mmCIF file of C-alpha atoms and ligand atoms in Angstrom:
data_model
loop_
_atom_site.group_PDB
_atom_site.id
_atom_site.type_symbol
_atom_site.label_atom_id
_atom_site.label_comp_id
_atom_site.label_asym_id
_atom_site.label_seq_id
_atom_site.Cartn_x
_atom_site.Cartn_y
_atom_site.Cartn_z
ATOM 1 C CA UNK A 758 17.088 33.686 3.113
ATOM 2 C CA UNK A 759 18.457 34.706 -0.611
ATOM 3 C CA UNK A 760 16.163 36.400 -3.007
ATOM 4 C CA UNK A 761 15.593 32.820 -4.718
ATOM 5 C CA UNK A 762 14.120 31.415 -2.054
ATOM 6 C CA UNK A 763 11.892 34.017 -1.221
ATOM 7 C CA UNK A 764 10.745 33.546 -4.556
ATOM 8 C CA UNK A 765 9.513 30.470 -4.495
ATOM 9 C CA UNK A 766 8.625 30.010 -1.113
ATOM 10 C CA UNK A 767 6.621 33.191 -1.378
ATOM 11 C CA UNK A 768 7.848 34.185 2.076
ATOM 12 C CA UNK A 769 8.427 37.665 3.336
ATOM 13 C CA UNK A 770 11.924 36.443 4.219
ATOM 14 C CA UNK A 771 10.826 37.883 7.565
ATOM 15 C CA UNK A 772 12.716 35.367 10.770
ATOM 16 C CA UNK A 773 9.934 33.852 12.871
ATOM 17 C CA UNK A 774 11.929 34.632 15.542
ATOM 18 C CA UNK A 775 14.065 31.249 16.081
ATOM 19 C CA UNK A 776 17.409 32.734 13.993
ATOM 20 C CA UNK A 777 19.935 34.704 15.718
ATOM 21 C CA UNK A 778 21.422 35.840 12.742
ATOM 22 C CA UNK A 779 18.731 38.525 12.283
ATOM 23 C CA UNK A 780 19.707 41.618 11.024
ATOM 24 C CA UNK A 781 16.614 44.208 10.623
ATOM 25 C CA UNK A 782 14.226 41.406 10.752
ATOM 26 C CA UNK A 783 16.093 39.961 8.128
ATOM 27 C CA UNK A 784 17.307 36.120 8.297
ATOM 28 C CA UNK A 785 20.988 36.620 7.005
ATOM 29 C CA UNK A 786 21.538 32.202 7.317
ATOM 30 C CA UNK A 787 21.678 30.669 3.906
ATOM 31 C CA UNK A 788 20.992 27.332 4.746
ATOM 32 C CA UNK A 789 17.879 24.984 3.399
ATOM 33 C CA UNK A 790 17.165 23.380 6.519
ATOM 34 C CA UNK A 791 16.287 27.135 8.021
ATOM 35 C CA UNK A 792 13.591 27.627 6.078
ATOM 36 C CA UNK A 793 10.155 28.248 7.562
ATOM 37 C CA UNK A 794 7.658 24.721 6.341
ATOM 38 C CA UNK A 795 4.938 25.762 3.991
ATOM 39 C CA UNK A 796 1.451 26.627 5.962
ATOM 40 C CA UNK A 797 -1.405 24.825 5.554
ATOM 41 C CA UNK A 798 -2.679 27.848 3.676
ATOM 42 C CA UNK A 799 0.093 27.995 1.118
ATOM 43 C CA UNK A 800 -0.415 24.771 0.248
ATOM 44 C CA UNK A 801 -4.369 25.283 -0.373
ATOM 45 C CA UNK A 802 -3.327 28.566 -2.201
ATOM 46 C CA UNK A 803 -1.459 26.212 -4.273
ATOM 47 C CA UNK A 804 -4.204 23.457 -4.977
ATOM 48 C CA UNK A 805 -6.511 26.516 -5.094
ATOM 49 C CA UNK A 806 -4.523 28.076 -8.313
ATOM 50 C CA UNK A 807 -4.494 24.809 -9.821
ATOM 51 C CA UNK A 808 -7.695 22.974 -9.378
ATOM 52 C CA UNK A 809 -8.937 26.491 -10.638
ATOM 53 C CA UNK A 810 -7.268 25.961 -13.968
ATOM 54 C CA UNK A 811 -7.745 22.237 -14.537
ATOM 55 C CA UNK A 812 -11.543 21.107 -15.540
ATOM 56 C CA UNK A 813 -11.502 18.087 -13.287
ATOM 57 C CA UNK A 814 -10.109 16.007 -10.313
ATOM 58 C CA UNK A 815 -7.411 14.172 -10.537
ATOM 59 C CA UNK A 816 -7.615 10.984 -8.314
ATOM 60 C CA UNK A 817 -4.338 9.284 -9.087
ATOM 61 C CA UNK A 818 -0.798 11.535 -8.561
ATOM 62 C CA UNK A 819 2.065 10.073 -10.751
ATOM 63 C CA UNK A 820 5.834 10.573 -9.734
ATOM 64 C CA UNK A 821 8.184 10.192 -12.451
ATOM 65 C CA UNK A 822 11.622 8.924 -11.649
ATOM 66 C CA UNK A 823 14.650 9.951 -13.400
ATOM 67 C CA UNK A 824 14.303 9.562 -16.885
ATOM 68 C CA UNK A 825 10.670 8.429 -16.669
ATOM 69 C CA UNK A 826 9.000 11.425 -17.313
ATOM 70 C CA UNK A 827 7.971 9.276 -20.367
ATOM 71 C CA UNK A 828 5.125 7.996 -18.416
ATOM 72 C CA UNK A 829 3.547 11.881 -18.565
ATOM 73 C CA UNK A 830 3.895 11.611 -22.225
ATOM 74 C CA UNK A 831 0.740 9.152 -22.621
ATOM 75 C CA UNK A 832 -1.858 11.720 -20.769
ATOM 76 C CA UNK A 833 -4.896 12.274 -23.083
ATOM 77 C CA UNK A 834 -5.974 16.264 -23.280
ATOM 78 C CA UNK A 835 -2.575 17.247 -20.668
ATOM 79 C CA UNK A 836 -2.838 20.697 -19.383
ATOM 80 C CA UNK A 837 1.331 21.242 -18.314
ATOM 81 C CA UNK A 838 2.474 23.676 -16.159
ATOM 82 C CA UNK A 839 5.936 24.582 -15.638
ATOM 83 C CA UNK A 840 6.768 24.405 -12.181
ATOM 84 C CA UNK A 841 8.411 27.843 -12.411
ATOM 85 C CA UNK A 842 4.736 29.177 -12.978
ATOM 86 C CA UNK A 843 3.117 27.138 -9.601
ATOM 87 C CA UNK A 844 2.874 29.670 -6.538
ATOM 88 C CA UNK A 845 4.917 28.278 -3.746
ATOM 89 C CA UNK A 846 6.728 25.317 -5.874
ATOM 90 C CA UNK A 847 10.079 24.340 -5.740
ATOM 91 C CA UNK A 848 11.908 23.862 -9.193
ATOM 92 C CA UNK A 849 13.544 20.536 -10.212
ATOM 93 C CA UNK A 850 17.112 20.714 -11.142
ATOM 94 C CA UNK A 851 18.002 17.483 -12.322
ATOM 95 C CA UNK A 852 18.825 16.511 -15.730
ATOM 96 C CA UNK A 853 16.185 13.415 -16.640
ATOM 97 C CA UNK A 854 13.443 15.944 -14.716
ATOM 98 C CA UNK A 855 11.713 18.237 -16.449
ATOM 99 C CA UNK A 856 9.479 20.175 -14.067
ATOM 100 C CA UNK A 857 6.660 19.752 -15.669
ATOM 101 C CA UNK A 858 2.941 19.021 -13.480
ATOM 102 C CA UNK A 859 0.804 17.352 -15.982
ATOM 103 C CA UNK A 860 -3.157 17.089 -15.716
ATOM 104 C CA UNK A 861 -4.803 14.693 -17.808
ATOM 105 C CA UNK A 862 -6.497 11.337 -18.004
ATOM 106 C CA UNK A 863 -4.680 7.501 -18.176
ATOM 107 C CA UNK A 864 -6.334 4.643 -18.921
ATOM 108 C CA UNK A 865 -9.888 6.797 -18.083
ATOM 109 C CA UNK A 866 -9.042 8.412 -15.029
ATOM 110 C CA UNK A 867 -8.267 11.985 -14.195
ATOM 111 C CA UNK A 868 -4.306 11.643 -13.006
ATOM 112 C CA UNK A 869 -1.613 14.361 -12.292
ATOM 113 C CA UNK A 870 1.433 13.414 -13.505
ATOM 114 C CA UNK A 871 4.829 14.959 -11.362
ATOM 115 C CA UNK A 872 7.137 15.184 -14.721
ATOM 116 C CA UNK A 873 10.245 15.377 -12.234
ATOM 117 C CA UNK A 874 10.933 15.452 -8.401
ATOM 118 C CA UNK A 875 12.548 17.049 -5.774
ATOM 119 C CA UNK A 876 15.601 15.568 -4.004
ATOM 120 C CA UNK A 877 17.752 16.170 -0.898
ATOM 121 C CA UNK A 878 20.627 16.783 -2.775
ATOM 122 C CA UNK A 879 19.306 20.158 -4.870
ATOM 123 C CA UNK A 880 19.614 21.490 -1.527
ATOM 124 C CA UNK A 881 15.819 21.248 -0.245
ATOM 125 C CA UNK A 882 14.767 20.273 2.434
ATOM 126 C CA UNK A 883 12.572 16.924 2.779
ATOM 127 C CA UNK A 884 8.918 18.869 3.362
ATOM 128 C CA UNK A 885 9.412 20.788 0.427
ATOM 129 C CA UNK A 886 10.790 17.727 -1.624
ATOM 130 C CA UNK A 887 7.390 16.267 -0.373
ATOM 131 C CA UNK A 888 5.274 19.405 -0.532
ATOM 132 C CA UNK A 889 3.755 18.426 -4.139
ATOM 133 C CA UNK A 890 2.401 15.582 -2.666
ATOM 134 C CA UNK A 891 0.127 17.653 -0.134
ATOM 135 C CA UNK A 892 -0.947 20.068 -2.797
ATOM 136 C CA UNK A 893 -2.196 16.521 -4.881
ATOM 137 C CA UNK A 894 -4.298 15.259 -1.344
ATOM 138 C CA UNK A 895 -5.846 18.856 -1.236
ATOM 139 C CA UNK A 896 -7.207 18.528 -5.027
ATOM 140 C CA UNK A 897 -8.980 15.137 -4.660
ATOM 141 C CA UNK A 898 -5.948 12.405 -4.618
ATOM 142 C CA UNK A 899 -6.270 9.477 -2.866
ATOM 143 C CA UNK A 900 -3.934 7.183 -4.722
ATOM 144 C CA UNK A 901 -0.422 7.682 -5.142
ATOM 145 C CA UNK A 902 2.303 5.875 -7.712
ATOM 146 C CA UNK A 903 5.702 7.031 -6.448
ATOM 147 C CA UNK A 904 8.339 5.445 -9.583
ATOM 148 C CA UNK A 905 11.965 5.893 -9.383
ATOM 149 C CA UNK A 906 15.202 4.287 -10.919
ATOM 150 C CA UNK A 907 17.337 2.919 -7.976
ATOM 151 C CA UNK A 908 20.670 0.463 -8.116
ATOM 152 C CA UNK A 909 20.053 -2.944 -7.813
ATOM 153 C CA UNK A 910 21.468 -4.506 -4.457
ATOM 154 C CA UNK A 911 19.991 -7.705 -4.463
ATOM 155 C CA UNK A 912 21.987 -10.444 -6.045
ATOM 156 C CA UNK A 913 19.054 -11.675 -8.665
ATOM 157 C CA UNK A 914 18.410 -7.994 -9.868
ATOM 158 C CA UNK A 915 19.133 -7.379 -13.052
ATOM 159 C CA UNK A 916 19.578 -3.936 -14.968
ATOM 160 C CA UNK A 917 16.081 -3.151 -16.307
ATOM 161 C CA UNK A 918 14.499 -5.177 -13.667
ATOM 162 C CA UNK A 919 11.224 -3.818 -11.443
ATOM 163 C CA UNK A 920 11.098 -3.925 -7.827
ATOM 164 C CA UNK A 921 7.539 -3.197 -6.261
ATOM 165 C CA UNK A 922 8.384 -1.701 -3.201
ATOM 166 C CA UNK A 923 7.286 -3.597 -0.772
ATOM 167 C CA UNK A 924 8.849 -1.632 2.252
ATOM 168 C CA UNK A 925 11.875 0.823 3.030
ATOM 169 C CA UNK A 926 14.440 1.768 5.335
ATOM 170 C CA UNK A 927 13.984 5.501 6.147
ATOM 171 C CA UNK A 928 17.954 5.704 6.455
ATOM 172 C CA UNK A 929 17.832 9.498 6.586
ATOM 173 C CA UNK A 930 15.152 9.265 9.194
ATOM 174 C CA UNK A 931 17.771 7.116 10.862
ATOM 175 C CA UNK A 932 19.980 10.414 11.076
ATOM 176 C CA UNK A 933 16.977 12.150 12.126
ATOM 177 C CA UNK A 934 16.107 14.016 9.195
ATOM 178 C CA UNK A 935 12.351 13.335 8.158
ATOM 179 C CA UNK A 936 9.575 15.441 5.957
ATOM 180 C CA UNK A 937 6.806 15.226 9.027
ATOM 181 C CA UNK A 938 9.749 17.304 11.349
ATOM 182 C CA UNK A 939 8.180 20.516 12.533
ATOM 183 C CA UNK A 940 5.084 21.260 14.401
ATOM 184 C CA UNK A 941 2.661 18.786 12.881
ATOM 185 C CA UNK A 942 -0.221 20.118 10.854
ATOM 186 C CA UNK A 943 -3.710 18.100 11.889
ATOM 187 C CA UNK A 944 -5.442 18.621 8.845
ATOM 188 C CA UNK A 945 -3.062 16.248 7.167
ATOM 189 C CA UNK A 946 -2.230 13.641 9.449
ATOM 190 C CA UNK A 947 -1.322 12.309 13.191
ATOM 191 C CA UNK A 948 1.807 13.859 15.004
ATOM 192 C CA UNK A 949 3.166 9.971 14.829
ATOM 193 C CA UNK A 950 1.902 7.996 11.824
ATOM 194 C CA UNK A 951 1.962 3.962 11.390
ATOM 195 C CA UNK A 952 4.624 3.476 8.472
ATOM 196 C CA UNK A 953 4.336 -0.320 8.847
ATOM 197 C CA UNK A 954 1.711 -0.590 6.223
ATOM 198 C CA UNK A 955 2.859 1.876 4.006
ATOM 199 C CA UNK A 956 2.663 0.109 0.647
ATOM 200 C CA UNK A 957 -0.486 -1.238 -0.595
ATOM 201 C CA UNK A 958 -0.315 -5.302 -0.762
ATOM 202 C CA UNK A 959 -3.189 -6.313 -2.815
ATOM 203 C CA UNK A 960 -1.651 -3.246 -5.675
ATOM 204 C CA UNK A 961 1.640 -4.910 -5.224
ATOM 205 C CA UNK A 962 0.380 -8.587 -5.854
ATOM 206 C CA UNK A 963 -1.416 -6.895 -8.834
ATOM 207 C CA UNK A 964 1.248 -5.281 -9.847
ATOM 208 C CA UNK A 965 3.923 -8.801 -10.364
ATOM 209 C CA UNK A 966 0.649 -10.145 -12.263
ATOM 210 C CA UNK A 967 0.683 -7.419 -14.806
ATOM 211 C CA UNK A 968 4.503 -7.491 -14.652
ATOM 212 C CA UNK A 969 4.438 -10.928 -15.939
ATOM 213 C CA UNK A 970 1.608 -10.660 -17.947
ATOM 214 C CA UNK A 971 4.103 -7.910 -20.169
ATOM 215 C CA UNK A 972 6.363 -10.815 -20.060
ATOM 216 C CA UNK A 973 8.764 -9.296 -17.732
ATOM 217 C CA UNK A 974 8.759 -13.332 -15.956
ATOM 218 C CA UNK A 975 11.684 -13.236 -13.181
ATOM 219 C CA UNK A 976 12.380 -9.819 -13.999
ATOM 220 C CA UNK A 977 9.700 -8.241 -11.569
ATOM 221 C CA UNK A 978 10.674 -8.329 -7.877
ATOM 222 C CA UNK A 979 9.474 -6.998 -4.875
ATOM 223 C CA UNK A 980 11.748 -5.906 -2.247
ATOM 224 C CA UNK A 981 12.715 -3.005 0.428
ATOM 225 C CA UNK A 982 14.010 0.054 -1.160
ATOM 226 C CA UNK A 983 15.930 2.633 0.757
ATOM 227 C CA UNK A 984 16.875 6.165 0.501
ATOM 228 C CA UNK A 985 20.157 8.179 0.941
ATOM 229 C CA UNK A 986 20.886 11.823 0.641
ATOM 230 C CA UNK A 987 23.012 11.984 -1.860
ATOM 231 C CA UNK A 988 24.036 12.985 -4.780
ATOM 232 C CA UNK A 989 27.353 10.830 -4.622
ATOM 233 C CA UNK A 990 26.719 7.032 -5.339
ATOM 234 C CA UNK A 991 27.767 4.876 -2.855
ATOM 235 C CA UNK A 992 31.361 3.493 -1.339
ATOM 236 C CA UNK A 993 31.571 -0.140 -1.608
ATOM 237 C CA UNK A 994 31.622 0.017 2.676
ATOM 238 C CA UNK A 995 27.799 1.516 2.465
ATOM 239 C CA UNK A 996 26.529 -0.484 -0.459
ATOM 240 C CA UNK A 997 27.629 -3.733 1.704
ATOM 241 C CA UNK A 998 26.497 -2.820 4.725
ATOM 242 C CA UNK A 999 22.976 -1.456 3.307
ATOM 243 C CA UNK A 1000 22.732 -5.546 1.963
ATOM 244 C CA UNK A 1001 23.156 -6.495 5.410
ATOM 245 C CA UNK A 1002 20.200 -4.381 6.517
ATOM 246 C CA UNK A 1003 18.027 -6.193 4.424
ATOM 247 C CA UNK A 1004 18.054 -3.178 1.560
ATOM 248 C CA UNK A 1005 17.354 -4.654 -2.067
ATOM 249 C CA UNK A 1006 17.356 -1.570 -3.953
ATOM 250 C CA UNK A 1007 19.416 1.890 -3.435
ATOM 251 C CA UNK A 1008 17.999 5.689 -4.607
ATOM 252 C CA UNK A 1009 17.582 9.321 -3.119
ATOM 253 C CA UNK A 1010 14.308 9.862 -3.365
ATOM 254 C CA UNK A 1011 11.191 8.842 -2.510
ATOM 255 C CA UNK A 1012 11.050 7.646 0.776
ATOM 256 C CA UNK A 1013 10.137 11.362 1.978
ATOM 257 C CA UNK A 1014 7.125 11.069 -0.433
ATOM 258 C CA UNK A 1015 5.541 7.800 0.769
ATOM 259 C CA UNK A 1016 5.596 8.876 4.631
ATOM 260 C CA UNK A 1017 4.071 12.488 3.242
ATOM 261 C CA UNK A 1018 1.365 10.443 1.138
ATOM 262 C CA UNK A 1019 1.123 8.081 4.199
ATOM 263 C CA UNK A 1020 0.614 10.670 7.363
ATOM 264 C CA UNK A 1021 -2.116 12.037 4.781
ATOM 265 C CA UNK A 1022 -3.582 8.840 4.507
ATOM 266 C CA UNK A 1023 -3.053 8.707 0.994
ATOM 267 C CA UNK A 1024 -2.792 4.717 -0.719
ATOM 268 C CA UNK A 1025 0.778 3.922 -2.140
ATOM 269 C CA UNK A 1026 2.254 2.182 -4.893
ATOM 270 C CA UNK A 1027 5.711 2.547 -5.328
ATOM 271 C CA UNK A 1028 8.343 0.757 -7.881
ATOM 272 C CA UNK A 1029 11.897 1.252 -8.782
ATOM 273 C CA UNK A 1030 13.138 0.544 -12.189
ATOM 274 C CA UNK A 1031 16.476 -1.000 -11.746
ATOM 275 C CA UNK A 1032 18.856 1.232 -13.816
ATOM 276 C CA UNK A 1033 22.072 -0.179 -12.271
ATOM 277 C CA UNK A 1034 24.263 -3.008 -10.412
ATOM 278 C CA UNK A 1035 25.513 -1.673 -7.592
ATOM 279 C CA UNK A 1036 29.168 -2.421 -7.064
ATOM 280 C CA UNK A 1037 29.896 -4.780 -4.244
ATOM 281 C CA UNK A 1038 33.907 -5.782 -4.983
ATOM 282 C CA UNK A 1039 36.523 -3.403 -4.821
ATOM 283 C CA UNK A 1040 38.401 -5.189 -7.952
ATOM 284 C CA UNK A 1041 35.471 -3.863 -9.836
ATOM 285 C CA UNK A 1042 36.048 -1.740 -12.761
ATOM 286 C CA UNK A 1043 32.888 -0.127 -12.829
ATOM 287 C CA UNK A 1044 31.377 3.154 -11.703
ATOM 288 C CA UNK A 1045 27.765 4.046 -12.002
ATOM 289 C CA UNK A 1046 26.615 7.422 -13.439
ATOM 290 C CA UNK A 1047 23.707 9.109 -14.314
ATOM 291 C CA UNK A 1048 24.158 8.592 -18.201
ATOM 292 C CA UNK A 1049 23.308 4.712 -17.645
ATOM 293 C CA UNK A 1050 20.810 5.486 -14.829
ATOM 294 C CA UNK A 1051 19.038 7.478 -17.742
ATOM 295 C CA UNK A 1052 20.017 5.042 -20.586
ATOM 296 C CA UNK A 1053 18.140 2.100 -18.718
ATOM 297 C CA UNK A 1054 15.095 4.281 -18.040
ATOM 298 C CA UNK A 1055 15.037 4.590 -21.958
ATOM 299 C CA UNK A 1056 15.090 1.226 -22.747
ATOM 300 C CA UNK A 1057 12.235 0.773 -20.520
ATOM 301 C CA UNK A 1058 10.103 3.626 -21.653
ATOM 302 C CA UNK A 1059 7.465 1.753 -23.790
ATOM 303 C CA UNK A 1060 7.067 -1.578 -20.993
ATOM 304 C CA UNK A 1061 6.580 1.067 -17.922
ATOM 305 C CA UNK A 1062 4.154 3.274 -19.521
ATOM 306 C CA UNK A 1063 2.111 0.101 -20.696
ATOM 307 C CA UNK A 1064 2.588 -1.358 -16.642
ATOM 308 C CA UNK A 1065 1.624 1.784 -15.597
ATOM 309 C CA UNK A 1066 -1.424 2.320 -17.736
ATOM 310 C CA UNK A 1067 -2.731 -1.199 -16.479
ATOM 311 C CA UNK A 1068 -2.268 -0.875 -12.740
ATOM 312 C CA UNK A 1069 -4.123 2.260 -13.278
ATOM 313 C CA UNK A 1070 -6.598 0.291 -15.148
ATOM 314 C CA UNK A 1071 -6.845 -2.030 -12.358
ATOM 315 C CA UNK A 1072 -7.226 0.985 -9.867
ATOM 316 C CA UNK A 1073 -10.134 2.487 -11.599
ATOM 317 C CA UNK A 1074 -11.880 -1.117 -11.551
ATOM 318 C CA UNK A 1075 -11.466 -1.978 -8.468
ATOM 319 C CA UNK A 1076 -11.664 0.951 -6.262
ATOM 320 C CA UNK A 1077 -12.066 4.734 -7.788
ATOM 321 C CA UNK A 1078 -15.276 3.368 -9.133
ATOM 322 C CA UNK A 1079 -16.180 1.563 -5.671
ATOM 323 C CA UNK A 1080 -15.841 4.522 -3.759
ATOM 324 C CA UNK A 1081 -17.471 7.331 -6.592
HETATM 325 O O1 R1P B 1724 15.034 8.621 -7.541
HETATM 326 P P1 R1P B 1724 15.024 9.206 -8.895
HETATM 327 O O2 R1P B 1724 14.460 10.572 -8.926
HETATM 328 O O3 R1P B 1724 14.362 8.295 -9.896
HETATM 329 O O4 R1P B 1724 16.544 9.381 -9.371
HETATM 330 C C1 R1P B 1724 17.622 8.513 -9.077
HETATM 331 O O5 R1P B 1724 18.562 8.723 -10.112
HETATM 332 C C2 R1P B 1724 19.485 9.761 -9.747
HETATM 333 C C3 R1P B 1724 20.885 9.202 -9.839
HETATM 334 O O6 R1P B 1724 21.175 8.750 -11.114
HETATM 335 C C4 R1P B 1724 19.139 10.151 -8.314
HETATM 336 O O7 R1P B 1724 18.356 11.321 -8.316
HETATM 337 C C5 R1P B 1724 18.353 8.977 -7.826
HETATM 338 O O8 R1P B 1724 17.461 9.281 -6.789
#
């Protein structure tokens, strides 16, 4: 393992055993996927050092999508912390994420706020991606809003447009790479968990109401999202053949969260905002890029923090005070 990662993984850097590249009980391998998984205990040690400095329990975790962090911004009394300064965190990379966590309360309710993610393509592996999510459950979450800005596949979708997830296509699952690999850990979840009721339908019904209540009309959607590895977009060859699957929408990220928030029986919303048109015609002239990924995010600051702020509204209503 390199220095960095012993770092944040607050590891000895000590080889369980499984490397053969061990030299002095040193792992000499570089690569992400050798890391040892977080322990249940480092993950309480982690909800353990925050719930100690936050005043309150969040019940709502937040993750902002590239060039949403935005939706943070609106938290009444935040308390931020760095994600350099969280025992056992990864760090985002990725310009449009600022690695910020952010405490505070939306429309009422206590929320935590995930002011960037973690992706394959930083070089982590899915369970740490994912790991955040775990450290929410252990603080008191029960309801998670996973947002993200994806490519639009579907032939209606326009730039700007909202797709409520309604299901996904765990393509890198379909490789066999998956957050839940490793020995599983009961205290979350089952060794195999249901995924075929991942997304909440009565939040996503909701959800196109208060879309078209902010006058978004046929610009809200819901469809199947799915995930690749990235970070290269996508060859005409994949973006066709990912229409044929039945995909509507096209990211790298996400999908590792839901089936973490899912084996922890966690609730899930999840939305994309649709930031481009994915190319389908080789006569194109177009290439996507992260500049209009994060320019479309922009424009929809101000409509996705309101949408946001009402389906939490609607959460509080109908089920945070239900359960309290
Ligand atoms: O999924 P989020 O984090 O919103 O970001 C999306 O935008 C980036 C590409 O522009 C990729 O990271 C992709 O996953």
């Amino acid at each position: 393992m390199t220095g960095v990662t012993k770092i944040i993984n607050g590891n000895s850097g000590k080889c369980n055993g499984h490397c053969k590249s061990v030299e002095n009980g040193n792992c000499q391998r570089k690569d992400s996927t050798h890391e040892e998984n977080y322990t249940y205990e480092m993950i309480q040690q982690t909800a353990n050092y925050l719930s100690q400095r936050v005043p309150f329990e969040p019940k709502i975790g937040i993750i902002c999508g590239s060039g949403l962090g935005s939706l943070a911004q609106q938290l009444k009394q935040p308390i931020e912390f760095p994600y350099s300064t969280i025992p056992n965190f990864p760090v985002s990379t990725v310009e449009g994420h600022a690695g910020k966590l952010i405490f505070g309360f939306l429309s009422n309710v206590p929320v935590v706020c995930m002011q960037g993610r973690f992706h394959f393509y930083e070089g982590y592996p899915l369970w740490k991606c994912a790991m955040p999510v775990r450290v929410m459950k252990l603080m008191g979450v029960c309801q998670l809003i996973a947002t993200n800005a994806a490519g639009g596949l579907h032939k209606n979708y326009k730039v700007g447009d909202i797709m409520l997830v309604k299901d996904h296509i765990n393509m890198m699952g379909f490789a066999g790479n998956n957050p839940l690999q490793g020995p599983n850990e009961e205290r979350f979840g089952p060794r195999f968990p249901p995924m075929n009721k991942a997304y909440d339908k009565e939040l996503i019904q909701r959800g196109i109401e208060i879309g078209k209540e902010l006058g978004l009309k046929d610009n809200i959607h819901t469809g199947v999202y799915t995930c690749l590895g990235g970070p290269n977009f996508e060859t005409v060859a994949e973006l066709r053949a990912l229409k044929m699957l039945g995909c509507d929408a096209v990211g790298m990220s996400t999908v590792h969260e839901v089936i973490t928030a899912r084996h922890c029986d966690m609730n899930v919303l999840a939305f994309s905002l649709i930031t481009n048109e994915c190319i389908l015609e080789y006569d194109s002239q177009s290439e996507p890029n992260h500049e209009e990924v994060m320019d479309a995010a922009k424009m929809r600051e101000e409509l996705l923090q309101k949408f946001v702020a009402k389906i939490i509204d609607y959460i509080n209503k109908s089920r945070l005070t239900q359960n309290s």
